[in-house]
Each structure stands twice: as structure tokens, then as C-alpha cells.
Amino acid sequence: GIFIATNPVPIKEALNLKGINVGPCRLPLCSMEDKELMAFKEILKKHKIIN
């Protein structure tokens, strides 16, 4: 779940996916890799957090 990437990256991604624009992570953190993001989206969909 949220430990798929370094915190607070997954939290920010989840909020952005829900339509709550919190923007990108600041350095030294970076956005999730595409593979991680796809897996994270599936987890969020499974738990009905996003559509």
C-alpha cells in the first residue's frame, strides 16, 4: 500500500489521484516510477479509494 515508495510520495499521489491537487514532491523526493504508480493505483481501486 502506502509503503510501495518512500513517504510522503504515495500519500501525495493518492491525493492527486482523488482530485485534491497537492502538487509534486519536492527534492530530494521524486514521483513514483510508472510501474510503482500502476501497482499503487490498483491497490487504491481495490479498496475503492479511487475509481
Short mmCIF file of C-alpha atoms in Angstrom, two decimals:
data_model
loop_
_atom_site.label_atom_id
_atom_site.label_comp_id
_atom_site.label_asym_id
_atom_site.label_seq_id
_atom_site.Cartn_x
_atom_site.Cartn_y
_atom_site.Cartn_z
CA GLY A 1 0.00 0.00 0.00
CA ILE A 2 1.45 3.30 1.10
CA PHE A 3 4.88 1.73 1.64
CA ILE A 4 5.28 0.98 -2.08
CA ALA A 5 7.52 4.08 -2.27
CA THR A 6 9.20 6.48 0.13
CA ASN A 7 6.78 8.53 2.24
CA PRO A 8 5.18 11.06 1.57
CA VAL A 9 5.21 10.18 -2.14
CA PRO A 10 2.29 7.66 -2.06
CA ILE A 11 0.16 9.98 0.08
CA LYS A 12 0.65 12.87 -2.34
CA GLU A 13 -0.04 10.58 -5.34
CA ALA A 14 -3.26 9.29 -3.73
CA LEU A 15 -4.49 12.82 -3.01
CA ASN A 16 -3.66 13.97 -6.54
CA LEU A 17 -5.48 10.92 -7.98
CA LYS A 18 -8.54 11.79 -5.85
CA GLY A 19 -8.56 15.27 -7.41
CA ILE A 20 -7.04 17.05 -4.42
CA ASN A 21 -4.17 18.94 -6.04
CA VAL A 22 -1.26 18.84 -3.61
CA GLY A 23 1.35 19.12 -6.35
CA PRO A 24 4.50 17.10 -6.88
CA CYS A 25 7.01 16.09 -4.24
CA ARG A 26 9.92 18.41 -3.62
CA LEU A 27 13.54 17.35 -3.85
CA PRO A 28 15.15 15.13 -2.71
CA LEU A 29 11.98 13.06 -3.19
CA CYS A 30 10.66 12.34 -6.68
CA SER A 31 7.49 10.98 -8.21
CA MET A 32 6.75 7.27 -8.29
CA GLU A 33 8.05 5.19 -11.18
CA ASP A 34 5.38 4.21 -13.72
CA LYS A 35 5.44 0.56 -12.57
CA GLU A 36 5.01 1.59 -8.91
CA LEU A 37 2.26 4.05 -9.78
CA MET A 38 0.29 1.43 -11.73
CA ALA A 39 0.53 -1.03 -8.81
CA PHE A 40 -0.46 1.71 -6.37
CA LYS A 41 -3.49 2.68 -8.49
CA GLU A 42 -4.65 -0.95 -8.46
CA ILE A 43 -4.40 -1.03 -4.66
CA LEU A 44 -6.39 2.22 -4.40
CA LYS A 45 -9.04 0.85 -6.78
CA LYS A 46 -9.24 -2.44 -4.87
CA HIS A 47 -10.01 -0.53 -1.67
CA LYS A 48 -12.42 1.82 -3.51
CA ILE A 49 -10.34 4.90 -2.74
CA ILE A 50 -10.35 5.88 -6.43
CA ASN A 51 -12.48 4.75 -9.36
#
